PDB file of C-alpha atoms in Angstrom:
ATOM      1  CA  UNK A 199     -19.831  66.169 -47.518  1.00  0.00           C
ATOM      2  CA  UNK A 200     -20.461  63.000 -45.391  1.00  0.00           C
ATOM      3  CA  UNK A 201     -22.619  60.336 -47.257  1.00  0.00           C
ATOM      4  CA  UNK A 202     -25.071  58.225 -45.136  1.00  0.00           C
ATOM      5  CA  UNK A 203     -26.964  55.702 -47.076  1.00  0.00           C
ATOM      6  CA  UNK A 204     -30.455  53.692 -45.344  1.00  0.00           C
ATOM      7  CA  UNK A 205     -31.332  50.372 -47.445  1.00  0.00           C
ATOM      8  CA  UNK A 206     -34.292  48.813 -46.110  1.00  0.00           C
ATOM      9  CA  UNK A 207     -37.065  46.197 -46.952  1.00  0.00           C
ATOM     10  CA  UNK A 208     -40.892  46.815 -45.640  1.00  0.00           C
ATOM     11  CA  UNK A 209     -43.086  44.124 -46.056  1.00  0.00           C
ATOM     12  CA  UNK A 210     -46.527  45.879 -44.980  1.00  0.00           C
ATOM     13  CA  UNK A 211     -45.105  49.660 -45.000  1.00  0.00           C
ATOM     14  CA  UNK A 212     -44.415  49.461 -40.876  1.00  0.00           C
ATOM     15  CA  UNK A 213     -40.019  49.338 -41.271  1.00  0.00           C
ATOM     16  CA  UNK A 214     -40.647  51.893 -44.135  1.00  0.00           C
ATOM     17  CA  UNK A 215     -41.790  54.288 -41.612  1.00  0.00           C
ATOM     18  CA  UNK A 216     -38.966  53.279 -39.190  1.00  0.00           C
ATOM     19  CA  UNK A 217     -36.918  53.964 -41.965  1.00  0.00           C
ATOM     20  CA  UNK A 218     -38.208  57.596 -42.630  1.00  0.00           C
ATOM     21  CA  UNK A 219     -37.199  58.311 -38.926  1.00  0.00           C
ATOM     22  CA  UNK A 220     -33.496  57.119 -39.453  1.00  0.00           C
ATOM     23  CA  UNK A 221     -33.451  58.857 -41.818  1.00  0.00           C
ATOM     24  CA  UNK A 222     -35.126  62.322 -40.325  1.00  0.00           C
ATOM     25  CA  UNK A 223     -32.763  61.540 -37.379  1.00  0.00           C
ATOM     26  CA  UNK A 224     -29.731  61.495 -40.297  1.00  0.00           C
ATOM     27  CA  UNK A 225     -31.053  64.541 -41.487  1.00  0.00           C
ATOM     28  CA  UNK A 226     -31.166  67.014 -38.937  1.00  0.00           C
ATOM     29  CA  UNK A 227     -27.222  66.769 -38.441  1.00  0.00           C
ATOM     30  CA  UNK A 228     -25.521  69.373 -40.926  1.00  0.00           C
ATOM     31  CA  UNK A 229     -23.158  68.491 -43.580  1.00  0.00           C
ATOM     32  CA  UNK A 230     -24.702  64.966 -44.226  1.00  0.00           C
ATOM     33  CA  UNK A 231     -26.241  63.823 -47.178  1.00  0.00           C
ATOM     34  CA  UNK A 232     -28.869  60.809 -46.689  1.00  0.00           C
ATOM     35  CA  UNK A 233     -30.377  58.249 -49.397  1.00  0.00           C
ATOM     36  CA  UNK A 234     -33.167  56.409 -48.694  1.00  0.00           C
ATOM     37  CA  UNK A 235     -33.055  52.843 -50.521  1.00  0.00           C
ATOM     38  CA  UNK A 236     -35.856  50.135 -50.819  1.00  0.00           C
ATOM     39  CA  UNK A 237     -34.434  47.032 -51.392  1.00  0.00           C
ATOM     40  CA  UNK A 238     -37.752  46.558 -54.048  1.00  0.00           C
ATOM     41  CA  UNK A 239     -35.761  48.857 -55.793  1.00  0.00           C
ATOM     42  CA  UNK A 240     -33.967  47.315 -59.026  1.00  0.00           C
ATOM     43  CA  UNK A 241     -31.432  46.985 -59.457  1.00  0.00           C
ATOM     44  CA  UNK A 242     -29.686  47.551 -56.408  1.00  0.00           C
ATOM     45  CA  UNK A 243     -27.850  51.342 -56.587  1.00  0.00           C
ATOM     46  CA  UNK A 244     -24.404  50.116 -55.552  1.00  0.00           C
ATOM     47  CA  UNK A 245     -22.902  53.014 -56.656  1.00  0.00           C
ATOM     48  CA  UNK A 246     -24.799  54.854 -53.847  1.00  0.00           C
ATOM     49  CA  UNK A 247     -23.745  52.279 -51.783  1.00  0.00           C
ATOM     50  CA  UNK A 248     -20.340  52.311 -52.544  1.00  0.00           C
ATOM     51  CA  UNK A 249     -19.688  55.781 -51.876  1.00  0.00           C
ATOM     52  CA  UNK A 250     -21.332  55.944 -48.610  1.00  0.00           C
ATOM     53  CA  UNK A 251     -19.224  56.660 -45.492  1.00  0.00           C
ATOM     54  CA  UNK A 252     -21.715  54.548 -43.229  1.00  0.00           C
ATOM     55  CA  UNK A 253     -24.687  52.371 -44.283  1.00  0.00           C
ATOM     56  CA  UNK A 254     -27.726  51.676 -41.717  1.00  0.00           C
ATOM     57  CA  UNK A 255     -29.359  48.607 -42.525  1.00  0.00           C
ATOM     58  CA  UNK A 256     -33.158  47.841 -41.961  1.00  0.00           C
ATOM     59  CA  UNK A 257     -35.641  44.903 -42.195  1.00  0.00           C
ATOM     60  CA  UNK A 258     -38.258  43.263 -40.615  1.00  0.00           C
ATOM     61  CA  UNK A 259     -38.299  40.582 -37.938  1.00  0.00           C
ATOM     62  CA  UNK A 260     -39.821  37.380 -39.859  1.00  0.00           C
ATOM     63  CA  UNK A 261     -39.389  33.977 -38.305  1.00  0.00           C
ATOM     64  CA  UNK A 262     -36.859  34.813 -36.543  1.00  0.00           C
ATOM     65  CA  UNK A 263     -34.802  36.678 -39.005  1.00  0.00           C
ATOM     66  CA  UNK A 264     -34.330  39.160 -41.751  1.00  0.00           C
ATOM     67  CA  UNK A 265     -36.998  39.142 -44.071  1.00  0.00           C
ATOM     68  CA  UNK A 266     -36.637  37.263 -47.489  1.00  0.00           C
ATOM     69  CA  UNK A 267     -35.908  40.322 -50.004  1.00  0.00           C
ATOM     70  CA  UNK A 268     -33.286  41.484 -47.677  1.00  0.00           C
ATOM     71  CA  UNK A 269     -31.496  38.319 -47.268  1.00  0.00           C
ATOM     72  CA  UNK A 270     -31.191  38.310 -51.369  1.00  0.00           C
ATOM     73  CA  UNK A 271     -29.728  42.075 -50.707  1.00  0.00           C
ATOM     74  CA  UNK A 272     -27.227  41.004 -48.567  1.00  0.00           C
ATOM     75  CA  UNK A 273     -26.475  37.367 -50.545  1.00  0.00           C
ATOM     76  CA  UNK A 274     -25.663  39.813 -53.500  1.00  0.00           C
ATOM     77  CA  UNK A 275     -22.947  41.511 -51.687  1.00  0.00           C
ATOM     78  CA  UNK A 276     -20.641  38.396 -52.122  1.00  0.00           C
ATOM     79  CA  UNK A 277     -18.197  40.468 -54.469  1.00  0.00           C
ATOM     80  CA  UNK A 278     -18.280  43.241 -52.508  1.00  0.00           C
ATOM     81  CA  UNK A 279     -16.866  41.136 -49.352  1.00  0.00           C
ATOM     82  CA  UNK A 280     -14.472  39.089 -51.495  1.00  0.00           C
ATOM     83  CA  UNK A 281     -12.994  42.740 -51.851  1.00  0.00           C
ATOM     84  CA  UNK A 282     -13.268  43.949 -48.666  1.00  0.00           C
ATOM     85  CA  UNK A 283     -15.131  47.242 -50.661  1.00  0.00           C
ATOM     86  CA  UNK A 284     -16.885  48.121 -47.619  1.00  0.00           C
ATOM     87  CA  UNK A 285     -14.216  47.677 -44.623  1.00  0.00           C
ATOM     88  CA  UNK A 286     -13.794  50.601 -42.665  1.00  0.00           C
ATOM     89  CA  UNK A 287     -17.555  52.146 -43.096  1.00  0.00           C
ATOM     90  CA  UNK A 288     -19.736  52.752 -40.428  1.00  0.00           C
ATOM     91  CA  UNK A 289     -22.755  50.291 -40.592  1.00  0.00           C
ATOM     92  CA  UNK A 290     -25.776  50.094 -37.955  1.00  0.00           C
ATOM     93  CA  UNK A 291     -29.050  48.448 -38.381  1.00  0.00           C
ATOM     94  CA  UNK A 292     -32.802  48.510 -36.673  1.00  0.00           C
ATOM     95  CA  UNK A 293     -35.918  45.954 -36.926  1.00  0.00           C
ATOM     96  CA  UNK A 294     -39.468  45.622 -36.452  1.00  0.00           C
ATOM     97  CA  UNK A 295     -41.898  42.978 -35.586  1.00  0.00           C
ATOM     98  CA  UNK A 296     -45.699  43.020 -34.314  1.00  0.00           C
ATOM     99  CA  UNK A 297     -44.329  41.268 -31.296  1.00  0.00           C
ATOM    100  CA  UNK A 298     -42.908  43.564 -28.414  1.00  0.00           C
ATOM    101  CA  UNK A 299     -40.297  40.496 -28.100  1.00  0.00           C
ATOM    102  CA  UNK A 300     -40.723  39.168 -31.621  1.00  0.00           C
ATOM    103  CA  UNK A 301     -37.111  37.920 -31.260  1.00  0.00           C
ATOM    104  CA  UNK A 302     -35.611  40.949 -32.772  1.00  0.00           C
ATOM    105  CA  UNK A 303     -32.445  40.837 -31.514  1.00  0.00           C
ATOM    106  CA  UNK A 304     -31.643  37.495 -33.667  1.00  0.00           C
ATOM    107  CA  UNK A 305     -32.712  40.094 -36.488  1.00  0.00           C
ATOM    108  CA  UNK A 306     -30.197  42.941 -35.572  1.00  0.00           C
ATOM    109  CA  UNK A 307     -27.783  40.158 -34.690  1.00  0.00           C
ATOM    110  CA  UNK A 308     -27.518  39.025 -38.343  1.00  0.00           C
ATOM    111  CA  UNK A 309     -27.048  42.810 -39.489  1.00  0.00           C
ATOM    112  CA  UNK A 310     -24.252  43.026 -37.247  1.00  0.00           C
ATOM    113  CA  UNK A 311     -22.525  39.702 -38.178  1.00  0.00           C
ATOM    114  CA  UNK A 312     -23.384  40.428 -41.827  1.00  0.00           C
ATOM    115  CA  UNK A 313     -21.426  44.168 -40.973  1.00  0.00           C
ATOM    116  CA  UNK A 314     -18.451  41.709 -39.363  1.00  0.00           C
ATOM    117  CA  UNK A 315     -17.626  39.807 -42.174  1.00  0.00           C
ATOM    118  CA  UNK A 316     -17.689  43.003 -44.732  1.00  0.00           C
ATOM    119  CA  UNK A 317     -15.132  44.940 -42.468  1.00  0.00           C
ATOM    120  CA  UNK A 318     -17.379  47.521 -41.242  1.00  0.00           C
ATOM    121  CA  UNK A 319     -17.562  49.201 -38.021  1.00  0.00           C
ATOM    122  CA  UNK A 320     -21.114  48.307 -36.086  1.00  0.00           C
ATOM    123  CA  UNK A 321     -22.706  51.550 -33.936  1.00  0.00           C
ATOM    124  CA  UNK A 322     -24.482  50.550 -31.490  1.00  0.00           C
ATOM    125  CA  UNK A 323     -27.890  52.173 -30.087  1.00  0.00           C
ATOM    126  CA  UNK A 324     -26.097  53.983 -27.764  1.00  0.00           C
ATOM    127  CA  UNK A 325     -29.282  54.207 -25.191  1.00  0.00           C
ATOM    128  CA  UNK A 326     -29.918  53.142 -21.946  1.00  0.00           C
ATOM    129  CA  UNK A 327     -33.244  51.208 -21.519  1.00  0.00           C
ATOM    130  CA  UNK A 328     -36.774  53.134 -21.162  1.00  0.00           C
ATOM    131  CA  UNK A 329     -39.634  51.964 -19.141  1.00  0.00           C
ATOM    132  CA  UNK A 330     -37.663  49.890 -16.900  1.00  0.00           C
ATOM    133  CA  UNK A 331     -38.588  51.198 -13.757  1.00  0.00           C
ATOM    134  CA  UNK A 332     -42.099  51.956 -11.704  1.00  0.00           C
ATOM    135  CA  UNK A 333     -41.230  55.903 -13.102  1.00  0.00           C
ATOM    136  CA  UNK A 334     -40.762  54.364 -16.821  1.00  0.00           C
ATOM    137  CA  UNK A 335     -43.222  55.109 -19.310  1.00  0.00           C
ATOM    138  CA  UNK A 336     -44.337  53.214 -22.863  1.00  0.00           C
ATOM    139  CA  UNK A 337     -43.313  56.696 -24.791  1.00  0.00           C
ATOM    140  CA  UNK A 338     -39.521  56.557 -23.014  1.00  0.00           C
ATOM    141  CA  UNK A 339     -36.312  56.553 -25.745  1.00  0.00           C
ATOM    142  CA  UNK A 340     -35.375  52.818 -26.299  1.00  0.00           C
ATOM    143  CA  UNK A 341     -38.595  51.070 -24.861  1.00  0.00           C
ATOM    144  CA  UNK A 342     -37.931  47.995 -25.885  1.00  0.00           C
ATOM    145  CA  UNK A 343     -34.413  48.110 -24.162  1.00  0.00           C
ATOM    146  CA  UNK A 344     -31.926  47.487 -27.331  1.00  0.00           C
ATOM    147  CA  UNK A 345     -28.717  48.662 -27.436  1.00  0.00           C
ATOM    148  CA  UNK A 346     -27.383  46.455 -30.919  1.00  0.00           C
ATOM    149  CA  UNK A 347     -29.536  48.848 -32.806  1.00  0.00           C
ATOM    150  CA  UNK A 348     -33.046  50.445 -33.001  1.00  0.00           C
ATOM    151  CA  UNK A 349     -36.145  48.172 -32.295  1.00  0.00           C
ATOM    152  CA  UNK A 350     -39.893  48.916 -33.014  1.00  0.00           C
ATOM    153  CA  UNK A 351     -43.199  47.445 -32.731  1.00  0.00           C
ATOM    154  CA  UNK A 352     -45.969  47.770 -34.680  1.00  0.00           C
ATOM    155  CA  UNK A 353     -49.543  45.894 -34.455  1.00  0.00           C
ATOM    156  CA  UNK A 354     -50.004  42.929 -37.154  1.00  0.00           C
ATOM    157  CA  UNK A 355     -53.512  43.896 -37.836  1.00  0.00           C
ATOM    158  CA  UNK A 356     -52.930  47.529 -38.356  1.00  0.00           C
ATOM    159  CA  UNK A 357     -51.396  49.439 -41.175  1.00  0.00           C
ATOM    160  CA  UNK A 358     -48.412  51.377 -40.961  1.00  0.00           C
ATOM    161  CA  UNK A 359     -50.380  54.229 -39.451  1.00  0.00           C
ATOM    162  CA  UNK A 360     -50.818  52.712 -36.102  1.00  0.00           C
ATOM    163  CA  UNK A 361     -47.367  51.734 -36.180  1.00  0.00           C
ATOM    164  CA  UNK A 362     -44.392  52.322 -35.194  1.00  0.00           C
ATOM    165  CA  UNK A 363     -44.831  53.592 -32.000  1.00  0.00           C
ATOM    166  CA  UNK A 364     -44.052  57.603 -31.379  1.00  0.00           C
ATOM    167  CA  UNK A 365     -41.457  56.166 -29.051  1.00  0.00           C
ATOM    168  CA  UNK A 366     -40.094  53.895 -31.447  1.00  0.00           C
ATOM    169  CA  UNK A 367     -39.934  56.499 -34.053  1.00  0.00           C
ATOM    170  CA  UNK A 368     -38.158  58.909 -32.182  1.00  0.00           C
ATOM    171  CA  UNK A 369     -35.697  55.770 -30.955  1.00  0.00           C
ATOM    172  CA  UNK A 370     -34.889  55.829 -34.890  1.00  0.00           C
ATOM    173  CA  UNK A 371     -34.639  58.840 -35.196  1.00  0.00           C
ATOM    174  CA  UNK A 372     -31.627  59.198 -32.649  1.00  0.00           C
ATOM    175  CA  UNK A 373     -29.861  56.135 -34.097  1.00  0.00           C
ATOM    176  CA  UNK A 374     -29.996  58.177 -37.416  1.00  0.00           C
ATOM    177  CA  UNK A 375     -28.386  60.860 -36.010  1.00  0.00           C
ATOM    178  CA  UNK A 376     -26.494  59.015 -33.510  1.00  0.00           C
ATOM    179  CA  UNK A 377     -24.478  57.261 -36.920  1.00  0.00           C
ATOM    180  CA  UNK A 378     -24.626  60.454 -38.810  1.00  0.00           C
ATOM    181  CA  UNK A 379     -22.653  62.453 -36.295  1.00  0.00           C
ATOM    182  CA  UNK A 380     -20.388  59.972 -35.667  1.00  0.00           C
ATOM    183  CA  UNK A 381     -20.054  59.041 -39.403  1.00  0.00           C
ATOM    184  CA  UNK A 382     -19.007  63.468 -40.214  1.00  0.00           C
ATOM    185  CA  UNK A 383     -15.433  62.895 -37.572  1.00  0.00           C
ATOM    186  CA  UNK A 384     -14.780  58.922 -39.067  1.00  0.00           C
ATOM    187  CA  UNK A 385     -11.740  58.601 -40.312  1.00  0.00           C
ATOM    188  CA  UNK A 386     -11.301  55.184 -41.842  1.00  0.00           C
ATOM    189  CA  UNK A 387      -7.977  53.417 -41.533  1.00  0.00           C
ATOM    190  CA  UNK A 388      -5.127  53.517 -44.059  1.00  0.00           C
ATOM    191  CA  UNK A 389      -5.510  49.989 -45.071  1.00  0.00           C
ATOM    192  CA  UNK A 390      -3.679  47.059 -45.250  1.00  0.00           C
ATOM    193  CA  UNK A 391      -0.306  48.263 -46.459  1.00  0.00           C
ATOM    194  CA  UNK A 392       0.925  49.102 -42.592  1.00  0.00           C
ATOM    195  CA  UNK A 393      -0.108  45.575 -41.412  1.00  0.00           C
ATOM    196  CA  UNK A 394       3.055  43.960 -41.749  1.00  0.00           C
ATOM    197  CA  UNK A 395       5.165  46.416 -40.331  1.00  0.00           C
ATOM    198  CA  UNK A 396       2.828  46.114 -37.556  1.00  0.00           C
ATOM    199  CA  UNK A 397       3.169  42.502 -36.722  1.00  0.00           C
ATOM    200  CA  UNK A 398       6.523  42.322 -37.328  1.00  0.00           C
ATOM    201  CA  UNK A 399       6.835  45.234 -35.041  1.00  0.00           C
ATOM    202  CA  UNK A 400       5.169  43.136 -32.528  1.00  0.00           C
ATOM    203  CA  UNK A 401       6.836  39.834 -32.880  1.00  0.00           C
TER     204      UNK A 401
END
């Protein structure tokens, strides 16, 4: 059985239904079993974590960055990258924001540094751009032309209802089972023990 957690933070309920897509999209590949985490959720279920062939990672855009909460998530990973625990899992992420720009991509950026420095290996979006041509439309795959991860947009003054899009929820959707798929032929490394061998192989 492949293991695919989601650990997200939702400030006003919009990324939690970006989340639910991931993980619908996660869902609807055979043979992979999906947790859905809030990071309101205490204390943190590492052991979920832990165990998890590939971890997507979600949060809102807020000035410019991951949102608050989520930042203490990933702060509290510290012993987990002093121990490389994570290296060799598959890790994505997506965002949200009221603005269509919102400067999201700093957002996803972060995620995929934060994956970096842990080891993991980032999946992309994997999409080419929607509505980027006179034949484009609003409800095309990847509107909002990412391809670091999954991007949505949802009105300030609305609640989660209005928003995501149906575009943007379907964009999740595929990046859940974009990861999932991939995450069921992974085969992680065998570690560090061949690295010497390896440079001195090369030297």
């Amino acid at each position: 059985m492949t293991r695919l957690a989601i650990i997200y933070h939702s400030g006003y309920g919009h990324t939690r239904v970006q989340a639910e897509a991931v993980r619908d999209g996660a869902r609807s590949v055979p043979g992979v079993q999906v947790d859905l985490i809030a990071v309101d959720d205490s204390p943190y279920p590492w052991e979920v974590l832990d165990r998890a062939d590939a971890i997507i990672f979600g949060a809102p855009t807020y000035m410019a960055g991951v949102s608050a909460p989520f930042k203490a998530f990933l702060d509290a990973t510290a012993g987990r990258w002093a121990e490389q625990g994570w290296k060799d899992k598959l890790a994505a992420g997506f965002t949200n924001s009221a603005g269509i720009n919102g400067d999201k991509l700093a957002a996803l950026q972060h995620l995929a540094l934060f994956a970096m420095q842990h080891g993991m290996v980032w999946v992309g979006l994997g999409l080419l751009p929607g509505n980027h041509s006179s034949t484009g439309s609003p409800e095309d795959l990847n509107r909002l032309a990412s391809f670091l991860g999954a991007m949505a947009q949802s009105p300030a003054d609305l609640g989660p209802e209005a928003g995501p899009s149906p575009s943007d929820r379907r964009t999740a959707a595929y990046l859940g089972e974009r990861v999932a798929r991939i995450a069921r032929g992974w085969r992680p490394s065998t570690g560090d023990a061949d690295l010497p061998a390896a440079a001195e192989a090369m030297a």
